[in-house]
PDB file of C-alpha atoms and ligand atoms in Angstrom:
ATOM      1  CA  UNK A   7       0.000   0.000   0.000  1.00 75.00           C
ATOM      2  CA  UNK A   8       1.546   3.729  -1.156  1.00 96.00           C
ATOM      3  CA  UNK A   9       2.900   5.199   2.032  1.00 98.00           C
ATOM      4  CA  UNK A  10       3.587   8.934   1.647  1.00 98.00           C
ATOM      5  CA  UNK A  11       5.548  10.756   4.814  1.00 98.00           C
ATOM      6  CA  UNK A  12       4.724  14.380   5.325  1.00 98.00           C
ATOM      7  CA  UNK A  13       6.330  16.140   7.157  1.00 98.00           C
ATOM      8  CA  UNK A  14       5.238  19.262   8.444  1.00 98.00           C
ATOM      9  CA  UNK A  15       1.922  17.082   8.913  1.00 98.00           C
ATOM     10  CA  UNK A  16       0.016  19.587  11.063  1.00 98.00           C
ATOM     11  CA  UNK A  17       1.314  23.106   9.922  1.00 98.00           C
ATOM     12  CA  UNK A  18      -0.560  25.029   7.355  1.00 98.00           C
ATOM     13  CA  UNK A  19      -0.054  23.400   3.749  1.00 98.00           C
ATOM     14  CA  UNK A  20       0.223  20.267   5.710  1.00 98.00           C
ATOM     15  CA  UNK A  21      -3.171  20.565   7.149  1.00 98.00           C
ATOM     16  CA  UNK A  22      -4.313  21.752   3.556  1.00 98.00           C
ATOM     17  CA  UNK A  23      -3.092  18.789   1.899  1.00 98.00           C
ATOM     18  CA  UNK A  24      -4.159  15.479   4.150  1.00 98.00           C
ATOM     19  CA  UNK A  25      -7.905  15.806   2.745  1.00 97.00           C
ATOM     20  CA  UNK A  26      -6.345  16.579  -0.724  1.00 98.00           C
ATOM     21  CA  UNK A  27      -4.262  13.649  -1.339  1.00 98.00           C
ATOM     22  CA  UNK A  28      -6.349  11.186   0.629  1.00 98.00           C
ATOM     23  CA  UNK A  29      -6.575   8.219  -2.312  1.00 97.00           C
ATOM     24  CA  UNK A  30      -8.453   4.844  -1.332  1.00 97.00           C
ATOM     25  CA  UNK A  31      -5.323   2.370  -0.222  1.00 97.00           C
ATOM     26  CA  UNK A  32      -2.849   5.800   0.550  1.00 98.00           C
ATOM     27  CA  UNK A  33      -1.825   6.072   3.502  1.00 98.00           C
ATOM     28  CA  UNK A  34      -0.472   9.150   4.861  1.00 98.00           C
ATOM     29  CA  UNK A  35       2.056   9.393   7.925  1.00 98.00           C
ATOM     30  CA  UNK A  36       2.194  12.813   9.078  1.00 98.00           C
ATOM     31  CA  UNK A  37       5.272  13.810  10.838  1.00 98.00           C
ATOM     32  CA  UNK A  38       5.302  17.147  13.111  1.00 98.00           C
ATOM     33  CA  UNK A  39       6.700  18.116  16.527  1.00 98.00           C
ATOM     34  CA  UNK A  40       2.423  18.509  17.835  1.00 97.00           C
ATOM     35  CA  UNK A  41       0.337  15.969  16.559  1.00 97.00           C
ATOM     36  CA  UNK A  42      -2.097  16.811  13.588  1.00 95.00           C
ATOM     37  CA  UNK A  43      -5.785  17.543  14.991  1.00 92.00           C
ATOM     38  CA  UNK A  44      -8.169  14.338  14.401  1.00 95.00           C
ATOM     39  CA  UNK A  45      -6.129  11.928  12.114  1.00 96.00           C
ATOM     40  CA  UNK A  46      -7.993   9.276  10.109  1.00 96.00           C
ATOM     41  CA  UNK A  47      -7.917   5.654   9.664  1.00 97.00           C
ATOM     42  CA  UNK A  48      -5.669   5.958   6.412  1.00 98.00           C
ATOM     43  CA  UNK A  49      -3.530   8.595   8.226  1.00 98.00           C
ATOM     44  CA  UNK A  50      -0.430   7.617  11.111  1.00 98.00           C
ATOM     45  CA  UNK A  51       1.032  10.095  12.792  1.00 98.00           C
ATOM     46  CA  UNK A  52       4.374  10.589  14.192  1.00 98.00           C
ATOM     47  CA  UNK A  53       5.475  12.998  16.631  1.00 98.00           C
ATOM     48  CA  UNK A  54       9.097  14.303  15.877  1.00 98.00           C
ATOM     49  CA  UNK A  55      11.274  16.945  14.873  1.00 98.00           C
ATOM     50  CA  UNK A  56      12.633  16.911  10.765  1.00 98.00           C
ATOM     51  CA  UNK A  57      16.022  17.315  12.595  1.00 98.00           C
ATOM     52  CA  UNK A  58      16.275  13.905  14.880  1.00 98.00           C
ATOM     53  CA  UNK A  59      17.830  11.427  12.428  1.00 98.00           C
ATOM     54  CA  UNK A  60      16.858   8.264  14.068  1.00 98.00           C
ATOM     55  CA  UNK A  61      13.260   9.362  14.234  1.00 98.00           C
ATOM     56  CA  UNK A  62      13.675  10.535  10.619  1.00 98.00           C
ATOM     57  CA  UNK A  63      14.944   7.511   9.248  1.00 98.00           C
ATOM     58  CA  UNK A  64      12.257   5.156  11.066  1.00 98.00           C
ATOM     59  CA  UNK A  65       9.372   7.576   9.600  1.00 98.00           C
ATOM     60  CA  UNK A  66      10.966   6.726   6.644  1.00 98.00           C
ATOM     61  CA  UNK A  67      10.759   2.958   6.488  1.00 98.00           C
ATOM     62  CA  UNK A  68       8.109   1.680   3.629  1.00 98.00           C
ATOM     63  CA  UNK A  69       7.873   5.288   2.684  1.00 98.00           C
ATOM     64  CA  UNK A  70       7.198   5.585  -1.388  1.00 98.00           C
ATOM     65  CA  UNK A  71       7.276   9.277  -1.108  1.00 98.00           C
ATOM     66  CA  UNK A  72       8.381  11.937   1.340  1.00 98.00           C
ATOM     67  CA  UNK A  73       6.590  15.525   1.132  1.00 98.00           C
ATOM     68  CA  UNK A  74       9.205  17.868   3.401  1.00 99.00           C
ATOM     69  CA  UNK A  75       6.892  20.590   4.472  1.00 98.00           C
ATOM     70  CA  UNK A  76       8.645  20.844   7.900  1.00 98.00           C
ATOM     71  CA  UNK A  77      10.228  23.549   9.169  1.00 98.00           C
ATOM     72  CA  UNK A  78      10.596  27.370   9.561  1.00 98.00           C
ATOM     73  CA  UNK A  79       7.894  29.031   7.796  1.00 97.00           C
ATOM     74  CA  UNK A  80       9.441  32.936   7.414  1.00 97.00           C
ATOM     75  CA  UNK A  81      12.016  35.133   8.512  1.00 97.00           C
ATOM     76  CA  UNK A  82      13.687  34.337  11.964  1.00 96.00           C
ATOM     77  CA  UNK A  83      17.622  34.003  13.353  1.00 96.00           C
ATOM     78  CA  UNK A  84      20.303  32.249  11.829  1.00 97.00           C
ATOM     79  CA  UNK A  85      21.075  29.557  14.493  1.00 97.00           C
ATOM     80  CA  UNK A  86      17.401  28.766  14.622  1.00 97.00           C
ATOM     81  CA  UNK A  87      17.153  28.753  10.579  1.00 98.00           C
ATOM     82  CA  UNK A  88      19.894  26.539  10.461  1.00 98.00           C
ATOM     83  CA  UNK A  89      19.065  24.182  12.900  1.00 98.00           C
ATOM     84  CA  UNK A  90      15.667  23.808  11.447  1.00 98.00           C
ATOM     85  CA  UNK A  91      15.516  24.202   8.246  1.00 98.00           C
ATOM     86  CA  UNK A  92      18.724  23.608   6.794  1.00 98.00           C
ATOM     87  CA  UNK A  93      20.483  20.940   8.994  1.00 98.00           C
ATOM     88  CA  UNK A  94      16.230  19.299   9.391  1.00 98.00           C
ATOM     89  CA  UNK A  95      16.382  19.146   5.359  1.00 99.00           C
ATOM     90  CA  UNK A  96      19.761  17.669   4.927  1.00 99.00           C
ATOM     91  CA  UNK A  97      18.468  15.200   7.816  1.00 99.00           C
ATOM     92  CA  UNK A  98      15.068  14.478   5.682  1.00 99.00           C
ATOM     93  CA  UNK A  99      17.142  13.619   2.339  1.00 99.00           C
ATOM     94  CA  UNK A 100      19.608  11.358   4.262  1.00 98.00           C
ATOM     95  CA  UNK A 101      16.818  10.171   6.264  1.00 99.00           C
ATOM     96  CA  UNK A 102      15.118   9.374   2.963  1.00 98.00           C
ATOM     97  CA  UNK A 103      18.106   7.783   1.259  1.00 98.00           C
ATOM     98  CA  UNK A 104      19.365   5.419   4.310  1.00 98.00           C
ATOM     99  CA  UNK A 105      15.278   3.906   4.239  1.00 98.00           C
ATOM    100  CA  UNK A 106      15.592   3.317   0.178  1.00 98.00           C
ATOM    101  CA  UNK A 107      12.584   5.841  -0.441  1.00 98.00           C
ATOM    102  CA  UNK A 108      12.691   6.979  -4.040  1.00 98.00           C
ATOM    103  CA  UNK A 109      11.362  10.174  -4.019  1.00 98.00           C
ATOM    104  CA  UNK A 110      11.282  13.621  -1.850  1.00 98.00           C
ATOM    105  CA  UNK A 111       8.822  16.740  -2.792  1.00 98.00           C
ATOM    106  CA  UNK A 112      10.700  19.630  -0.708  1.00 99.00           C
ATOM    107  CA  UNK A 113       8.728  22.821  -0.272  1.00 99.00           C
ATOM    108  CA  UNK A 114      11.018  25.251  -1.321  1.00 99.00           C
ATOM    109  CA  UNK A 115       9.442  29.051  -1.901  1.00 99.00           C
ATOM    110  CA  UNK A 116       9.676  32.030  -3.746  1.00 99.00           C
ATOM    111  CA  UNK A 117      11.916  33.139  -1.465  1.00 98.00           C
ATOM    112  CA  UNK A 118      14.986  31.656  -2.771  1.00 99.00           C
ATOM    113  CA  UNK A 119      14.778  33.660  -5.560  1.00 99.00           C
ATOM    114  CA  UNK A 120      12.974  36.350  -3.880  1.00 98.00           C
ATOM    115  CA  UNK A 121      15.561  39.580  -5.114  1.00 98.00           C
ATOM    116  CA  UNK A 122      14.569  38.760  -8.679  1.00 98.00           C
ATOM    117  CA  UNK A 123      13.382  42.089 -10.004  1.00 98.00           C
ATOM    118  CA  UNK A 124       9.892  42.346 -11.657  1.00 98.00           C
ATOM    119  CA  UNK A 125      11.269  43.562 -15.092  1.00 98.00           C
ATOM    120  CA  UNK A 126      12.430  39.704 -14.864  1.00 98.00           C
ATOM    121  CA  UNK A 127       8.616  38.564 -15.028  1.00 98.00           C
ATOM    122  CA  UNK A 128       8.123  35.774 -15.586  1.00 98.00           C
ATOM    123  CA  UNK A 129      10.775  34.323 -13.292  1.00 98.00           C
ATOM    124  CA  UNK A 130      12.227  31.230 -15.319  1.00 98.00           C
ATOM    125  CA  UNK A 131      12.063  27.784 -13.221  1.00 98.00           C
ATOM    126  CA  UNK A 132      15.453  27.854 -12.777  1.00 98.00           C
ATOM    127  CA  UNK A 133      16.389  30.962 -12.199  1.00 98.00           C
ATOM    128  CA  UNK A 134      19.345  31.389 -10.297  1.00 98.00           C
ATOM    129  CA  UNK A 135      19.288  31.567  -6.712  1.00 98.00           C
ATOM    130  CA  UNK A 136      18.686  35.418  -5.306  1.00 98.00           C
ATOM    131  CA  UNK A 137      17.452  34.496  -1.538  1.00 98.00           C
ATOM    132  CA  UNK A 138      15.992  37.598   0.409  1.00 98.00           C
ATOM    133  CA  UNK A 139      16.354  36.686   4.125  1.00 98.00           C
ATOM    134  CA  UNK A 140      17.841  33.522   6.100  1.00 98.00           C
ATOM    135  CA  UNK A 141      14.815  31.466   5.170  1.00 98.00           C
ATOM    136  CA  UNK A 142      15.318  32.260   1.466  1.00 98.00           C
ATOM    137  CA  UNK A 143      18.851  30.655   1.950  1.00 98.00           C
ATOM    138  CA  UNK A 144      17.293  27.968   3.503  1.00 98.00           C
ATOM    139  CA  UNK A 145      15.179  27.215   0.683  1.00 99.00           C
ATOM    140  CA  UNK A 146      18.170  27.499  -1.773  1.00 99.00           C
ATOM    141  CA  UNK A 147      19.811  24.774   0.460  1.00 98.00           C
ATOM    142  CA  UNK A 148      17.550  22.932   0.062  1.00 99.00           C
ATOM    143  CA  UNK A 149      17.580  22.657  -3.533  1.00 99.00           C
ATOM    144  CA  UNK A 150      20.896  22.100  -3.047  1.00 99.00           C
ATOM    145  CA  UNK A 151      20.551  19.212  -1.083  1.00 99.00           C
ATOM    146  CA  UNK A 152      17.786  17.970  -3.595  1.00 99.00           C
ATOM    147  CA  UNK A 153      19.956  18.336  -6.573  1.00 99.00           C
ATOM    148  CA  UNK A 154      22.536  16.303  -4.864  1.00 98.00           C
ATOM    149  CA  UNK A 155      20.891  13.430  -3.344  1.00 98.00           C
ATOM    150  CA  UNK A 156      19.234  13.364  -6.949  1.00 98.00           C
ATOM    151  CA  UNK A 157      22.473  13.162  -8.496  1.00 98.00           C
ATOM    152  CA  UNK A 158      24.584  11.332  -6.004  1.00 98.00           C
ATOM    153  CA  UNK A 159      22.100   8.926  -5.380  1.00 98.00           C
ATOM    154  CA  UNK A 160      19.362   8.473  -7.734  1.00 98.00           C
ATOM    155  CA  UNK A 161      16.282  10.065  -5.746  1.00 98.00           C
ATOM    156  CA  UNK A 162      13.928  11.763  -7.815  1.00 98.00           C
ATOM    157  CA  UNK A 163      13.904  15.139  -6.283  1.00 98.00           C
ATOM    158  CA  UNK A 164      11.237  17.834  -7.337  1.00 99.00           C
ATOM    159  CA  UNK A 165      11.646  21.791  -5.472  1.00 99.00           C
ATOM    160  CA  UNK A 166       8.343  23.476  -5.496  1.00 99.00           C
ATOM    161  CA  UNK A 167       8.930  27.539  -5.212  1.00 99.00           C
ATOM    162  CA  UNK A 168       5.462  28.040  -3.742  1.00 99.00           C
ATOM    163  CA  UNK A 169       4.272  31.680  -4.163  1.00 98.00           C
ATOM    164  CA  UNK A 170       1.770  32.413  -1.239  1.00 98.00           C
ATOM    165  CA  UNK A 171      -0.171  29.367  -0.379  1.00 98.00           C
ATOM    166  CA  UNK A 172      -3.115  30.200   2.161  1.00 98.00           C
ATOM    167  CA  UNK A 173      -6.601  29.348   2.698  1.00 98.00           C
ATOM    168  CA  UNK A 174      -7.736  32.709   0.781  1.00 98.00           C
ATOM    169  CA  UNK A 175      -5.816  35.969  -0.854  1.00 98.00           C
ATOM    170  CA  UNK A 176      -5.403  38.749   1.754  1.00 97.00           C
ATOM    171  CA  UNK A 177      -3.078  40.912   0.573  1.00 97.00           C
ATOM    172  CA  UNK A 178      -2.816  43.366  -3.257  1.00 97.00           C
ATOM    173  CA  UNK A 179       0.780  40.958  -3.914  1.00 97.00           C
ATOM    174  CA  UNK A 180      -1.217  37.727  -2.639  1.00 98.00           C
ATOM    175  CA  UNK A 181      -3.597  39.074  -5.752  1.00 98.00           C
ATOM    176  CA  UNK A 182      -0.416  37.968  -8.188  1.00 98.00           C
ATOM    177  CA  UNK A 183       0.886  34.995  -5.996  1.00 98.00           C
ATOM    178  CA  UNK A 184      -1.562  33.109  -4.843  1.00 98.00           C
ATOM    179  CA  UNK A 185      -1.900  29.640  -4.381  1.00 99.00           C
ATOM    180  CA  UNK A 186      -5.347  28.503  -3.452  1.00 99.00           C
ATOM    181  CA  UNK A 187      -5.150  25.271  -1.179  1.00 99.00           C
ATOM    182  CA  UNK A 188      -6.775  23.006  -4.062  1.00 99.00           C
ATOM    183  CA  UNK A 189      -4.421  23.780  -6.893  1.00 99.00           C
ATOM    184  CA  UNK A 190      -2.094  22.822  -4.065  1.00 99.00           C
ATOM    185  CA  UNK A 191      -3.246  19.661  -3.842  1.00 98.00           C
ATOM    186  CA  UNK A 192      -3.715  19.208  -7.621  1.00 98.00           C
ATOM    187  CA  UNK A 193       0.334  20.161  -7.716  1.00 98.00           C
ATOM    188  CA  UNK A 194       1.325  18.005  -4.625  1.00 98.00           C
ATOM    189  CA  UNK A 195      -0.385  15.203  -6.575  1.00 98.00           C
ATOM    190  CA  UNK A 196       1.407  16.013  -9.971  1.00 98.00           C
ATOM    191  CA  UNK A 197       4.356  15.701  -8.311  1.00 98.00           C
ATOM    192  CA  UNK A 198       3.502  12.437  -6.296  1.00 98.00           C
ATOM    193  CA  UNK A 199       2.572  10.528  -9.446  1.00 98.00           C
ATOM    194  CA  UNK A 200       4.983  11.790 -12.409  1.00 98.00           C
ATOM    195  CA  UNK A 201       6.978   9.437 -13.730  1.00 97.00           C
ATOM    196  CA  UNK A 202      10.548   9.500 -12.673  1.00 97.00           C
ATOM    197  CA  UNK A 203      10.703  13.564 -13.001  1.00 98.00           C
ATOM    198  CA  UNK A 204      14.657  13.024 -11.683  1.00 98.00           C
ATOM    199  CA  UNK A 205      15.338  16.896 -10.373  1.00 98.00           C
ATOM    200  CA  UNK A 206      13.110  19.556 -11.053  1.00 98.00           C
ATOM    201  CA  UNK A 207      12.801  22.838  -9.447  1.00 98.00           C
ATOM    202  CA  UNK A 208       8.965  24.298 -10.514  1.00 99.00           C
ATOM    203  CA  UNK A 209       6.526  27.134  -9.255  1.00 99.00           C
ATOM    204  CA  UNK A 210       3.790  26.629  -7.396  1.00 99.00           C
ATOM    205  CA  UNK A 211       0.938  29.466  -7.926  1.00 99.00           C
ATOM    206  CA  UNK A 212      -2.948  29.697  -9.297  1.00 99.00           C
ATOM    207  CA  UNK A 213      -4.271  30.581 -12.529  1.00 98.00           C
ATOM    208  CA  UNK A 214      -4.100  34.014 -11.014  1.00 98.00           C
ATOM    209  CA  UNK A 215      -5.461  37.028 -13.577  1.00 98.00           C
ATOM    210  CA  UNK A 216      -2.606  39.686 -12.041  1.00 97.00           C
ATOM    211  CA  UNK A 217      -0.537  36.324 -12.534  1.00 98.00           C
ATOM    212  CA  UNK A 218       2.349  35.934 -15.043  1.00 98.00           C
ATOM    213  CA  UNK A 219       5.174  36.646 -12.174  1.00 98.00           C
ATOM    214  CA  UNK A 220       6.479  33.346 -12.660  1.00 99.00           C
ATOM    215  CA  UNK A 221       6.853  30.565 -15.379  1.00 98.00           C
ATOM    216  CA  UNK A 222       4.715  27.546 -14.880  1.00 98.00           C
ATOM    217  CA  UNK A 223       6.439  25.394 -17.762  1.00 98.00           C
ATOM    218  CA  UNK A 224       8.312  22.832 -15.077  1.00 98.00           C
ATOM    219  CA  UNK A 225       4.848  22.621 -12.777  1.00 98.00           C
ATOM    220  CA  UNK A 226       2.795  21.960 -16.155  1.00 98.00           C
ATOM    221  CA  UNK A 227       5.427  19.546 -17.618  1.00 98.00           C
ATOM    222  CA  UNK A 228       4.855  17.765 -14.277  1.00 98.00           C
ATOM    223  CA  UNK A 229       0.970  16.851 -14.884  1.00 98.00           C
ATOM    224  CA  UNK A 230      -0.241  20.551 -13.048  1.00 98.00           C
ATOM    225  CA  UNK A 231      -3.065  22.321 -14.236  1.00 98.00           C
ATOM    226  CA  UNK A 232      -4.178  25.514 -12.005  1.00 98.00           C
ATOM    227  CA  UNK A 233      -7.623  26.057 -12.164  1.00 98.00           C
ATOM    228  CA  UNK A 234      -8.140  28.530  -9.252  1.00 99.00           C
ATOM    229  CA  UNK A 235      -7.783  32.720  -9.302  1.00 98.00           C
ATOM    230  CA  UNK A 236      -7.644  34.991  -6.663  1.00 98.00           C
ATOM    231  CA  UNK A 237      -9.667  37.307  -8.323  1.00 98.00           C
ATOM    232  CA  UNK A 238     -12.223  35.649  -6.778  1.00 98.00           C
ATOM    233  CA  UNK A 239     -11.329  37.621  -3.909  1.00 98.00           C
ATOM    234  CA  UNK A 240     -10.227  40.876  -5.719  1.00 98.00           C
ATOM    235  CA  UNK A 241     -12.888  42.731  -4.311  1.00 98.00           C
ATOM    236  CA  UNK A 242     -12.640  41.762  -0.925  1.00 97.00           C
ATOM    237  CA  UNK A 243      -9.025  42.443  -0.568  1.00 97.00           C
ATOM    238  CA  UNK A 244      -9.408  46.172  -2.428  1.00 97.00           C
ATOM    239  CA  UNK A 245     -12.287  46.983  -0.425  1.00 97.00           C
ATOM    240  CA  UNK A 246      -9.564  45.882   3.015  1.00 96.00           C
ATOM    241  CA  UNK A 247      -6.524  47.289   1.377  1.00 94.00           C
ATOM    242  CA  UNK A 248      -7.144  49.749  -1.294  1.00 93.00           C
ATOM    243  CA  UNK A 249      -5.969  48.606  -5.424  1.00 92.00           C
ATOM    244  CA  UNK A 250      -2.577  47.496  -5.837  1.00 92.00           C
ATOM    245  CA  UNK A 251      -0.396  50.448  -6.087  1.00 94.00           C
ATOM    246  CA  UNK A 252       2.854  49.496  -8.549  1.00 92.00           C
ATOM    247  CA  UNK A 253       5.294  51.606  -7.282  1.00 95.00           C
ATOM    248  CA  UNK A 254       4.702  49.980  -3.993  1.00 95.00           C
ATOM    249  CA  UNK A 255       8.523  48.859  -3.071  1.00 95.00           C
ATOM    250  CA  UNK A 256       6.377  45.546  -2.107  1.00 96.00           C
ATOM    251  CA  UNK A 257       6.088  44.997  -5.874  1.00 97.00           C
ATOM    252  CA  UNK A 258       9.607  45.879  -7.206  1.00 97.00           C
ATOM    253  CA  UNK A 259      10.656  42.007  -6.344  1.00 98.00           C
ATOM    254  CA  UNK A 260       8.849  38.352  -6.629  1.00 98.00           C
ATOM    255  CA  UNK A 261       9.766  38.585  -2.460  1.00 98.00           C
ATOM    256  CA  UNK A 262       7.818  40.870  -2.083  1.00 98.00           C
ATOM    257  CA  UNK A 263       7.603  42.249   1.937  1.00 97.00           C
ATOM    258  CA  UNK A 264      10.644  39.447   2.684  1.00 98.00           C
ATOM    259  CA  UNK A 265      13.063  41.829   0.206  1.00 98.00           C
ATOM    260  CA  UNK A 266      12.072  45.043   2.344  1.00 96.00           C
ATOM    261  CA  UNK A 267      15.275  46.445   4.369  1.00 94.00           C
ATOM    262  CA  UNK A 268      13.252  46.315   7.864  1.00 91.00           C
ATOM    263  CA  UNK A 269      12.613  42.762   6.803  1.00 93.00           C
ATOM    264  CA  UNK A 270      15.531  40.922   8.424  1.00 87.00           C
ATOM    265  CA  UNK A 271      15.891  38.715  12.020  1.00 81.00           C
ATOM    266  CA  UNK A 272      17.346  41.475  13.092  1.00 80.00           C
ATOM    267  CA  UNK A 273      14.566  43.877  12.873  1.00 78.00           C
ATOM    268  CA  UNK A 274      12.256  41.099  13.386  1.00 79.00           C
ATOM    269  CA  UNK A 275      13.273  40.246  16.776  1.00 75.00           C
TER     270      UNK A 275
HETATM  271  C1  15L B   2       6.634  31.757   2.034  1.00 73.10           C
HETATM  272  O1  15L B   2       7.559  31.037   1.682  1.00 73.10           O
HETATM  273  C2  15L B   2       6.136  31.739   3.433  1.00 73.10           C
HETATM  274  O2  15L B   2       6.215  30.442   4.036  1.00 73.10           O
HETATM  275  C3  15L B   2       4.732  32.259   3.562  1.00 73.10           C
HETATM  276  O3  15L B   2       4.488  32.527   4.924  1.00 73.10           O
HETATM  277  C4  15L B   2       4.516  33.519   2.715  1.00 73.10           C
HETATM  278  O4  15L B   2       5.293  34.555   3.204  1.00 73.10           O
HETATM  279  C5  15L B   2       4.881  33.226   1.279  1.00 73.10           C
HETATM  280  O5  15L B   2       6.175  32.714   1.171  1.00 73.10           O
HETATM  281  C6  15L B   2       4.736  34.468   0.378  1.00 73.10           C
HETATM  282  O6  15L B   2       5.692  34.862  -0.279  1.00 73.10           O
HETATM  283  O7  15L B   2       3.633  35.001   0.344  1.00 73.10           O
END
C-alpha cells in the first residue's frame, strides 16, 4: 500500500493537503513536533522533529514518497534557521536515502529567488538563486541538497517555489501569488505521481489574472493544471486594502515584503 511521509503534517499546507491527497489504499504518515488535529484511519502520525535522524529515518521505512513541508515558515535568526531548516532538510534527504525511499517533494518558496526584479517577469524555473532573508537561503539549500541526493544517489527530487499558499488571498501581492489550497493539492499530486521527473525545481501558484510573475512550464510539464484565481477575492481584498499600487517597493521584487530592508531577524526580533 503507497505510504507517503509528510512532514510538516500539522502546519498550514500540511493541514491543507491530508484531505487533498487522501486516495483509497494511501496512507499518509504525518510527521510534526504537535500531533495533527483528528487523524484518520488511512492517516499515522508521528510525533518528531525533521532534525532527529533516528526518528527521521524510522518515519521513513516503507515510505514511497516523502513531502518535506517541515520547518521554519518565514524570517527568523540564523542559528534557529539553520538548525531547522537547513540541517532538518539535509536530515530528511539522508533520512530518505538510508530507508531506500525513491522520491522527496521539498517545499522550497519564492523566497529563494525572492531579489529577482519584476522587469524579470516571468521568473524562469530555474532561475538562479537570489534568496531575500535567512529562510530564502534555507530554501536554496535545500535545492541544493535535492539536486545532490538526486544526483549522487538516484532520488527523484522535485523543489516546489510556492508563491503564497493560504486558505484565501489577503493581501494586493497575494492578488499575483496566490496559491489557493486546491491547486495545491492538484500540484502536490502532480508531483507524487509523475513518472521518474529526476530533479526539477517548478513554481507553485494559481491561474491568477494579475498572474504571469512566474513561469509555470516545469509545474505543467509535471501533470499541473491551475484552475483557481484569486480574483475571486479581488474585491474583498481592495475593499480591506485599497488597489494594488505598482510603485509599492512591495512589488519591485517576486519577495515581495521578505526583500524590504526592515525585513531581516534582526529587525524582526
Ligand atoms: C513563504 O515562503 C512563506 O512560508 C509564507 O508565509 C509567505 O510569506 C509566502 O512565502 C509568500 O511569499 O507570500
Amino acid at each position: 500500500m503507497p505510504t507517503i511521509l509528510i512532514t510538516g503534517g500539522s502546519g498550514r499546507i500540511g493541514s491543507m493537503l491530508r484531505q487533498r491527497l487522501a486516495r483509497p489504499g494511501r496512507i499518509l504518515r504525518l510527521l510534526d513536533i504537535t500531533p495533527p488535529a483528528s487523524p484518520g484511519p488511512d492517516e499515522e502520525v508521528v510525533v518528531a522533529s525533521v532534525t532527529d535522524m533516528a526518528a527521521m529515518t524510522e518515519a521513513c521505512a516503507g515510505v514511497d514518497a516523502v513531502i518535506h513541508l517541515g520547518g521554519v515558515s518565514g524570517e527568523g535568526p540564523w542559528d534557529k534557521i539553520m538548525e531547522i531548516n537547513i540541517h532538518g532538510t539535509y536530515t530528511v534527504f539522508d533520512a530518505a536515502r538510508r530507508a531506500g525511499v525513491p522520491r522527496v517533494i521539498f517545499a522550497s518558496s519564492n523566497h529563494a529567488v525572492g531579489f529577482t526584479p519584476r522587469s524579470a517577469f516571468p521568473v524562469p524555473d530555474y532561475a538562479f538563486p537570489a534568496p531575500d532573508t535567512y529562510y530564502g537561503v534555507s530554501k536554496v539549500t535545500g535545492e541544493a541538497l535535492a539536486s545532490m541526493y538526486h544526483h549522487r544517489y538516484g532520488l527523484d527530487a522535485i523543489c516546489l517555489r510556492i508563491l503564497s499558499c493560504f486558505e484565501r488571498p489577503t493581501t494586493a501581492r497575494m492578488l499575483s501569488t496566490w496559491l489557493s489550497p486546491d491547486d495545491a493539492g492538484r500540484l502536490f499530486e502532480a508531483c507524487l505521481t509523475a513518472e521518474r521527473p529526476g530533479f526539477r525545481v517548478a513554481f507553485g501558484v494559481s491561474a491568477n489574472t494579475r498572474g504571469g510573475w512566474v513561469s509555470l512550464d516545469e509545474a505543467r510539464a509535471l501533470g499541473y493544471e491551475p484552475r483557481d484565481d484569486a480574483e475571486d477575492y479581488a474585491a474583498e481584498v481592495i475593499a480591506a486594502h485599497g488597489a494594488p499600487d505598482p510603485d509599492d517597493p512591495v512589488f519591485a521584487y517576486l519577495g515581495g515584503e521578505f526583500t524590504r530592508p526592515g525585513y531581516d531577524a534582526e529587525h524582526l526580533k
